mmCIF file of C-alpha atoms in Angstrom:
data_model
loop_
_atom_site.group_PDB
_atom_site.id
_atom_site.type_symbol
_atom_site.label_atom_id
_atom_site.label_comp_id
_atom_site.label_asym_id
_atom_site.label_seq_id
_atom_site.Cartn_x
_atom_site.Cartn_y
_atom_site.Cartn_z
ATOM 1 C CA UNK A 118 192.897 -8.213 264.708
ATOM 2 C CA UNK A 119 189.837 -9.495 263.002
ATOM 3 C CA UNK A 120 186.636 -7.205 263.008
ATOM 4 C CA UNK A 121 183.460 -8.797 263.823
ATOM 5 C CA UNK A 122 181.222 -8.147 260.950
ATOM 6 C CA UNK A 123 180.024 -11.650 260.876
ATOM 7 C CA UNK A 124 180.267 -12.507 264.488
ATOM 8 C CA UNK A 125 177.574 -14.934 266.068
ATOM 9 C CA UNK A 126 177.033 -17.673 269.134
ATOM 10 C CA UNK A 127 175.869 -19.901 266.748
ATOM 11 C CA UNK A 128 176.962 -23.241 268.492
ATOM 12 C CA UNK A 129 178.116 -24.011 271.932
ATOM 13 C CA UNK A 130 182.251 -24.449 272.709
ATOM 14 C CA UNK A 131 182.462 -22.896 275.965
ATOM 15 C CA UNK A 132 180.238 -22.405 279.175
ATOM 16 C CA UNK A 133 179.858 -18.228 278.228
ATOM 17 C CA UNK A 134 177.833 -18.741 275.303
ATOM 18 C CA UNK A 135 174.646 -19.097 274.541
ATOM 19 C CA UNK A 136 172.651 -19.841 271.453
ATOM 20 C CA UNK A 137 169.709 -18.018 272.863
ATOM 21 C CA UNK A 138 170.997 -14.817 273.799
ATOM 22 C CA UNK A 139 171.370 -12.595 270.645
ATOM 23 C CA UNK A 140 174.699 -10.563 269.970
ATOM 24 C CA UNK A 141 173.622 -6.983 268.957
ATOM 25 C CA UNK A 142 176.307 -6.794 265.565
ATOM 26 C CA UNK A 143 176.435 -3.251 265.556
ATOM 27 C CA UNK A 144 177.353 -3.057 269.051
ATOM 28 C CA UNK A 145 180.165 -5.773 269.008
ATOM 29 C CA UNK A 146 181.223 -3.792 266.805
ATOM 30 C CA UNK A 147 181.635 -0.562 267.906
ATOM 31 C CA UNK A 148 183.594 -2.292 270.683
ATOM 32 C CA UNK A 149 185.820 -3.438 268.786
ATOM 33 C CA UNK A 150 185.976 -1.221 266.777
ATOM 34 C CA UNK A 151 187.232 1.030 270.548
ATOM 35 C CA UNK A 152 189.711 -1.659 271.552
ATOM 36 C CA UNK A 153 191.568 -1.333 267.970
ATOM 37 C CA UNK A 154 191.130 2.713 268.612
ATOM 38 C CA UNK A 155 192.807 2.255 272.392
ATOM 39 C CA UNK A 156 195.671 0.286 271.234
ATOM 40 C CA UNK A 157 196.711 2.881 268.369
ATOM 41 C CA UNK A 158 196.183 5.774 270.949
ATOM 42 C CA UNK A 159 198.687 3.878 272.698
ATOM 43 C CA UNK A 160 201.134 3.971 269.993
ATOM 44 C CA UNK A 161 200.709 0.578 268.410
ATOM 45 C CA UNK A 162 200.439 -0.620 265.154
ATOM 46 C CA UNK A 163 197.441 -3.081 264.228
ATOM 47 C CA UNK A 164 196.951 -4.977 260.928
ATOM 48 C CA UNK A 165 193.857 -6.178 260.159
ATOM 49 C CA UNK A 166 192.586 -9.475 258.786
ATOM 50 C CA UNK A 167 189.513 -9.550 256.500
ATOM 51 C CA UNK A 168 186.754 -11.915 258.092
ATOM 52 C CA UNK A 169 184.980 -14.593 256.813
ATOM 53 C CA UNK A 170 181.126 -15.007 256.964
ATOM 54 C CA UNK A 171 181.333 -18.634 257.135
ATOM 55 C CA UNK A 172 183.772 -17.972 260.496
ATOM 56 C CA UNK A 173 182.044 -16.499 263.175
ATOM 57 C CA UNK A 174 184.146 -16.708 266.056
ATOM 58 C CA UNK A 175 187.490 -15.308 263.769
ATOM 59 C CA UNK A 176 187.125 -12.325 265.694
ATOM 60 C CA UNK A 177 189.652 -13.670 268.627
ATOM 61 C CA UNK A 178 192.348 -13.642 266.277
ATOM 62 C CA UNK A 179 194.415 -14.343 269.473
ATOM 63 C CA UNK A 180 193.496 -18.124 269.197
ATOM 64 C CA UNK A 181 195.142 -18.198 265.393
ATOM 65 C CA UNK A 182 199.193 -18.576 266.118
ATOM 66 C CA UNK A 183 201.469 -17.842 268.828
ATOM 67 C CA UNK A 184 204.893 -15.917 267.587
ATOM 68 C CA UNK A 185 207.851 -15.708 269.744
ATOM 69 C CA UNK A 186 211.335 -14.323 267.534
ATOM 70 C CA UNK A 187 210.102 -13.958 264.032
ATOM 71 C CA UNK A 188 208.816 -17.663 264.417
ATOM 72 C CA UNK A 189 205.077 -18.354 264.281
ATOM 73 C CA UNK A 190 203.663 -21.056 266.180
ATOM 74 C CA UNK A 191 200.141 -21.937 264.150
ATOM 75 C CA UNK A 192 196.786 -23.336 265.699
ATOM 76 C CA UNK A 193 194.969 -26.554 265.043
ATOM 77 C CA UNK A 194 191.601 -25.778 266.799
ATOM 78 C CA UNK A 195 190.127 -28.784 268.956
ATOM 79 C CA UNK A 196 186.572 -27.929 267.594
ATOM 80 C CA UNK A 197 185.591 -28.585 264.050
ATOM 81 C CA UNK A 198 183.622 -25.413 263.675
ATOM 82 C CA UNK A 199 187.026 -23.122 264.085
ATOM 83 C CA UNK A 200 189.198 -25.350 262.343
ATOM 84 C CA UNK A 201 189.229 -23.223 258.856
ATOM 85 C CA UNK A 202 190.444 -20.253 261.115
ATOM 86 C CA UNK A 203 193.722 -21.724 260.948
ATOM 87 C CA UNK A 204 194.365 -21.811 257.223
ATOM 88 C CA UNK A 205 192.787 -17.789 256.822
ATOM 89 C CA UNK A 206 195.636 -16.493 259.608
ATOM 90 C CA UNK A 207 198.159 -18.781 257.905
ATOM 91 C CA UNK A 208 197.715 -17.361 254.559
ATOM 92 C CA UNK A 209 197.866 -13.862 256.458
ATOM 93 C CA UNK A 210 200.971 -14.785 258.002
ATOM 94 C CA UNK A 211 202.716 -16.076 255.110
ATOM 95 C CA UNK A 212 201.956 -13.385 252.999
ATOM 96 C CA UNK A 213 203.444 -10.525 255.634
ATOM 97 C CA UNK A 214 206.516 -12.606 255.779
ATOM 98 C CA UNK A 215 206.513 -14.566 258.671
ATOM 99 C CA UNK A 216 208.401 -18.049 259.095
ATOM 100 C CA UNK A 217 205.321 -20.392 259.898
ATOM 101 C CA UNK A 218 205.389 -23.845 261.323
ATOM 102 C CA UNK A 219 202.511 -25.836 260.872
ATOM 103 C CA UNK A 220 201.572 -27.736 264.473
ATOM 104 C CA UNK A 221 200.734 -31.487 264.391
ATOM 105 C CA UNK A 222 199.595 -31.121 268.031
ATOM 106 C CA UNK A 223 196.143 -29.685 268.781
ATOM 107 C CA UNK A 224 196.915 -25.816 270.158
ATOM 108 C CA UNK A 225 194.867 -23.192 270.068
ATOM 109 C CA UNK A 226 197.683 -20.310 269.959
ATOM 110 C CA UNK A 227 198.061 -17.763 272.412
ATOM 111 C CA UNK A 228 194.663 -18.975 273.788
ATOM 112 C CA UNK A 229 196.975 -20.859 275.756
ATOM 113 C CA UNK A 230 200.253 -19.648 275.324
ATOM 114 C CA UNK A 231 202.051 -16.606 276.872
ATOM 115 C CA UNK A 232 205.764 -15.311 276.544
ATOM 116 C CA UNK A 233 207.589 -13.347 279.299
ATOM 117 C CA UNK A 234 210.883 -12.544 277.350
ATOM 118 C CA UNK A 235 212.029 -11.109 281.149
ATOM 119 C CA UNK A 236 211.450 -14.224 282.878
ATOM 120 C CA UNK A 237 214.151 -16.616 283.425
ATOM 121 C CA UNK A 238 215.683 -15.684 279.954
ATOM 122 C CA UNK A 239 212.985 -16.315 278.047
ATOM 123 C CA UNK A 240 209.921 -18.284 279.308
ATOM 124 C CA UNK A 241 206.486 -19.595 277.597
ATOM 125 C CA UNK A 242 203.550 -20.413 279.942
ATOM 126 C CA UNK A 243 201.154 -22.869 278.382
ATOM 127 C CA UNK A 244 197.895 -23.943 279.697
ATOM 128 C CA UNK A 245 195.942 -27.571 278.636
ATOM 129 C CA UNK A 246 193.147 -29.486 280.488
ATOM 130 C CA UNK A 247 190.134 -28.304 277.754
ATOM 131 C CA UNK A 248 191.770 -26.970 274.168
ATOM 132 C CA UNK A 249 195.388 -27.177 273.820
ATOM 133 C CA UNK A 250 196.766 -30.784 274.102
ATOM 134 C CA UNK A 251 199.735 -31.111 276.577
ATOM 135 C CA UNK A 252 202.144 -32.662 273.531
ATOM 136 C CA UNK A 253 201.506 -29.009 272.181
ATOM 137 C CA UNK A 254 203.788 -27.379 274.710
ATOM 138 C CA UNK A 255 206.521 -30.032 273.937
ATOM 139 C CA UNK A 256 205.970 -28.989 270.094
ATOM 140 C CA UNK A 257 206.308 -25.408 270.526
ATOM 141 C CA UNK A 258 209.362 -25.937 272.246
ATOM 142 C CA UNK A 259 210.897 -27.293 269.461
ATOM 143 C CA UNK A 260 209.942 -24.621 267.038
ATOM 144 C CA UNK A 261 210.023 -21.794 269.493
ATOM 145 C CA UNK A 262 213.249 -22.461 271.137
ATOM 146 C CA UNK A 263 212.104 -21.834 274.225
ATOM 147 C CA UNK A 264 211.156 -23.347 277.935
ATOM 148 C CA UNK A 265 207.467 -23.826 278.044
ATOM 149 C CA UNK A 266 206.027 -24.853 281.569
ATOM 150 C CA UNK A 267 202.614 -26.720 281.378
ATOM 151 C CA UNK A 268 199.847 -25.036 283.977
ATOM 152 C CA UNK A 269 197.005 -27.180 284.004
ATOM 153 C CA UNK A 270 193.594 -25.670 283.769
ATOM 154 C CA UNK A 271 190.728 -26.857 285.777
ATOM 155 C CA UNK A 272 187.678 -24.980 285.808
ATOM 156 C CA UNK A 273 185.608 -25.417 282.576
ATOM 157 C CA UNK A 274 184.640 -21.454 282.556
ATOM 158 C CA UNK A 275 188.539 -20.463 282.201
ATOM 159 C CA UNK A 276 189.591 -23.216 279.395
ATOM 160 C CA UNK A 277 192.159 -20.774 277.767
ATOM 161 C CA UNK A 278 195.135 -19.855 279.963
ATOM 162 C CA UNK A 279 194.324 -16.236 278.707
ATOM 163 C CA UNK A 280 191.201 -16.558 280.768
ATOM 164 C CA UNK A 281 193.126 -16.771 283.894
ATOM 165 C CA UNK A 282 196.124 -15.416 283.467
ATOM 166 C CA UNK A 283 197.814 -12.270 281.451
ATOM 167 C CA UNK A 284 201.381 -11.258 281.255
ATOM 168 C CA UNK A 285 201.876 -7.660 282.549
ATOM 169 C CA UNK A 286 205.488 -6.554 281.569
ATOM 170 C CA UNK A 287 208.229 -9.072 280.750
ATOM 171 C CA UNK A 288 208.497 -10.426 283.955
ATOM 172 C CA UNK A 289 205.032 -10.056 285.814
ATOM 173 C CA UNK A 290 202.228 -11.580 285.825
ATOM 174 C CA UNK A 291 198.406 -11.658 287.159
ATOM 175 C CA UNK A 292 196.763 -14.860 287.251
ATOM 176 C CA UNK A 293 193.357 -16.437 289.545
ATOM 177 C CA UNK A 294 194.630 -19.235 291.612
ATOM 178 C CA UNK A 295 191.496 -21.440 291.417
ATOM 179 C CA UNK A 296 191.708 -21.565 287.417
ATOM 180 C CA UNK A 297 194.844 -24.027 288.320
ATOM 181 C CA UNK A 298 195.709 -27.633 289.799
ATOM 182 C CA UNK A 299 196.903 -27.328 293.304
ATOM 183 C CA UNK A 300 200.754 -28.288 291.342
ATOM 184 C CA UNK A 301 200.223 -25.736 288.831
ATOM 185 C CA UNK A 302 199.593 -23.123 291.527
ATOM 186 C CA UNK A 303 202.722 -24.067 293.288
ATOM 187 C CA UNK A 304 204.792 -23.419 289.946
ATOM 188 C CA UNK A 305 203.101 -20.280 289.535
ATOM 189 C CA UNK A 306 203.796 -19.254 293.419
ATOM 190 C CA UNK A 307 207.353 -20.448 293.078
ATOM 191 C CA UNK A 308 208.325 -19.095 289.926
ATOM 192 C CA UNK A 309 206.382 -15.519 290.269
ATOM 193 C CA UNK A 310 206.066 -14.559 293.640
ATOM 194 C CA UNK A 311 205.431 -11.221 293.582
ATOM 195 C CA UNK A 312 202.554 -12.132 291.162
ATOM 196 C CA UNK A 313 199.085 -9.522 290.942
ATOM 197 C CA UNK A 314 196.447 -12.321 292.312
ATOM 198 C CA UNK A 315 193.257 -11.745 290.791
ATOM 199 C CA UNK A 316 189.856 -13.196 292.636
ATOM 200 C CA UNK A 317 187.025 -14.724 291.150
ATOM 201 C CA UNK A 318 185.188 -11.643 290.477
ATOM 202 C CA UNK A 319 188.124 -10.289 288.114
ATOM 203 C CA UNK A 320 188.083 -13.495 286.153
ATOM 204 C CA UNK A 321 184.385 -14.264 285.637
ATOM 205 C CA UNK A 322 184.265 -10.395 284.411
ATOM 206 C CA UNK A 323 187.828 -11.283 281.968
ATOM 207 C CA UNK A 324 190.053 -8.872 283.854
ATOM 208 C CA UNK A 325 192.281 -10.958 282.972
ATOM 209 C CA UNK A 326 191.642 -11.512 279.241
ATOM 210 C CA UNK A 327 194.305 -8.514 279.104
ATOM 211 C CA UNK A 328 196.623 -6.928 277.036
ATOM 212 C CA UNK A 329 199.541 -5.101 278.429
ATOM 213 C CA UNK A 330 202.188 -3.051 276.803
ATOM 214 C CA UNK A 331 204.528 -2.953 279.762
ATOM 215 C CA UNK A 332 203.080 -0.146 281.428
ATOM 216 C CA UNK A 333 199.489 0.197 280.179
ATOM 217 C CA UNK A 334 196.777 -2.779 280.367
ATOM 218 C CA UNK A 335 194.118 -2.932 278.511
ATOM 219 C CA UNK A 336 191.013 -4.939 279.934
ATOM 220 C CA UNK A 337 187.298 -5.500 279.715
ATOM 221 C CA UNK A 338 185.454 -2.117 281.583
ATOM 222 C CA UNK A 339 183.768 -4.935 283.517
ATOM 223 C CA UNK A 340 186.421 -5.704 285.354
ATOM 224 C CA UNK A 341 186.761 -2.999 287.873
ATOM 225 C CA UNK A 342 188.328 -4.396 290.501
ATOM 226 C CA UNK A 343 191.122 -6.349 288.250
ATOM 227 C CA UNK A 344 191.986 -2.068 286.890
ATOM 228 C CA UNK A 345 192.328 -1.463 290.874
ATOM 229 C CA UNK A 346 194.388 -4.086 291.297
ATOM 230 C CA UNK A 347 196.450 -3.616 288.112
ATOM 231 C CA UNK A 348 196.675 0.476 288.805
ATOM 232 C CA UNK A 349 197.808 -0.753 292.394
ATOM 233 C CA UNK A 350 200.836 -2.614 291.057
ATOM 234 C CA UNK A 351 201.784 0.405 289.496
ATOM 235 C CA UNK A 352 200.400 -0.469 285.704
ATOM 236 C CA UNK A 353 197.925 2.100 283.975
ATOM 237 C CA UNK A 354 194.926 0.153 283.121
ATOM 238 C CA UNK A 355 192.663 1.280 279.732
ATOM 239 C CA UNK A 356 189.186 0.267 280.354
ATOM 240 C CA UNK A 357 187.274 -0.673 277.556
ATOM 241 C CA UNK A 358 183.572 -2.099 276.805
ATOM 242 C CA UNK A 359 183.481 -5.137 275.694
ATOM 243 C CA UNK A 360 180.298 -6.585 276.699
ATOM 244 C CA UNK A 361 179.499 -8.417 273.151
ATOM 245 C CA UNK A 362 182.242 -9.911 272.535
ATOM 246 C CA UNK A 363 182.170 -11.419 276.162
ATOM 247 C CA UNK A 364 179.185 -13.606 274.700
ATOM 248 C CA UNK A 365 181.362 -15.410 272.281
ATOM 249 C CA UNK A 366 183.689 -16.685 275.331
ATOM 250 C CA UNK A 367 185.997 -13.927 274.668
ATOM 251 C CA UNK A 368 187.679 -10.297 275.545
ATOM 252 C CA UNK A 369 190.056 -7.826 275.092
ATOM 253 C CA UNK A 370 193.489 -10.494 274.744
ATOM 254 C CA UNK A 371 191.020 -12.674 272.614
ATOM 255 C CA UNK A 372 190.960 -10.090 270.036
ATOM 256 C CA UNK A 373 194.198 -9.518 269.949
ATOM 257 C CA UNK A 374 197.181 -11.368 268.097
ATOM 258 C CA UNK A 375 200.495 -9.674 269.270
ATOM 259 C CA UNK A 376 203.287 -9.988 266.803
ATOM 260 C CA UNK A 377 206.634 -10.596 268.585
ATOM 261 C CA UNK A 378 209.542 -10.199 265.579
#
């Protein structure tokens, strides 16, 4: 995780932010700040990355690298105004050991990638249509070692697949149908059936900008219905305010890196 001591909507990348409504810096955060607190009460261990004033949006460290075995996956951001990002969570990377590989394919990390070691041995879902390029997926297949099915995003308000769809144990996920091509949503129905379907209400509020630990899921306070929906599948969902950091575009999974040795 990154915190947000220098975070800002200071240009325009996605349809949630706007120049002209201010982020309150203290309160972002404090948010943070919570989420970080949650996932330790939870038992898990979070490094930290020291942020950069010139990098305002290097608080969703989840857009940096995707890591599957040991192996990290790094970004190359689509927009020239994240691009640095890269290079500062390589340098962190490299320096706590990890074997990096750096893309040649635009990607924007686990933005739009996610990893279900339960699934069918071993399966990456990977999302394109507004960041990550679709020769991406074929890229980190070849460094990850693993199958990587292409869902194809198509409303401009979810353009991460972490916008629309979050991993809940190794084998489950929750995703909102209308984020998808009609194809993609027959993959999804066909590979996870027994899928948690979120509506629009969960997404637009980033329900499903989640992080999940198996058994717990943590997830924007906003999203309300998405925690009924998740505590009805028999998950424990962890509510926490995130309302800043929603202004940037992003939530709870957007802050979050997960390492996967």
């Amino acid at each position: 995780m990154c915190p947000p001591e220098y975070f800002a909507v200071q240009y325009v990348i996605n349809p949630w932010m706007d120049t002209a409504t201010p982020v309150d810096a203290e309160l972002a955060l404090k948010q943070w700040t919570g989420l970080r607190e949650a996932l330790v009460r939870l038992g898990h261990t979070v490094h930290t990355l020291e942020p950069r004033p010139d990098l305002p949006d290097m608080v969703y460290a989840a857009n940096s690298a995707f890591t599957v075995d040991g192996v990290v996956y790094g970004a190359r951001f689509r927009y020239p105004q994240r691009v640095p990002e890269a290079a500062a969570y390589q340098a962190w990377y490299e320096a706590a050991g990890w074997r990096y590989v750096t893309p040649t394919e635009t990607n924007e990390g686990e933005g739009d990638f996610a990893y279900l070691p339960g699934a069918y041995g071993g399966l990456v879902l990977a999302g394109y249509g507004f960041r990550t390029e679709r020769a991406a997926h074929a890229e980190a297949q070849e460094v990850l070692g693993r199958p990587v099915i292409s869902l194809h995003l198509v409303d401009p308000r979810f353009y991460h697949l972490d916008t629309a769809l979050t991993a809940l144990d190794d084998a489950t996920i929750a995703y909102f149908p209308d984020a998808f091509s009609a194809a993609s949503q027959r993959v999804l129905r066909q590979l996870f059936p027994d899928a948690v379907i979120a509506d629009a209400a969960d997404a637009e509020a980033f329900g499903l900008n989640a992080i999940s630990d198996g058994r717990h899921v943590v997830l924007n306070a906003e999203a309300s219905g998405m925690a009924s929906k998740i505590a009805a599948a028999g998950y424990v969902p962890v509510p926490v305010e995130l309302s800043e950091l929603k202004k940037g575009g992003g939530s709870a999974k957007c802050c979050v890196a997960e390492l996967r040795p």
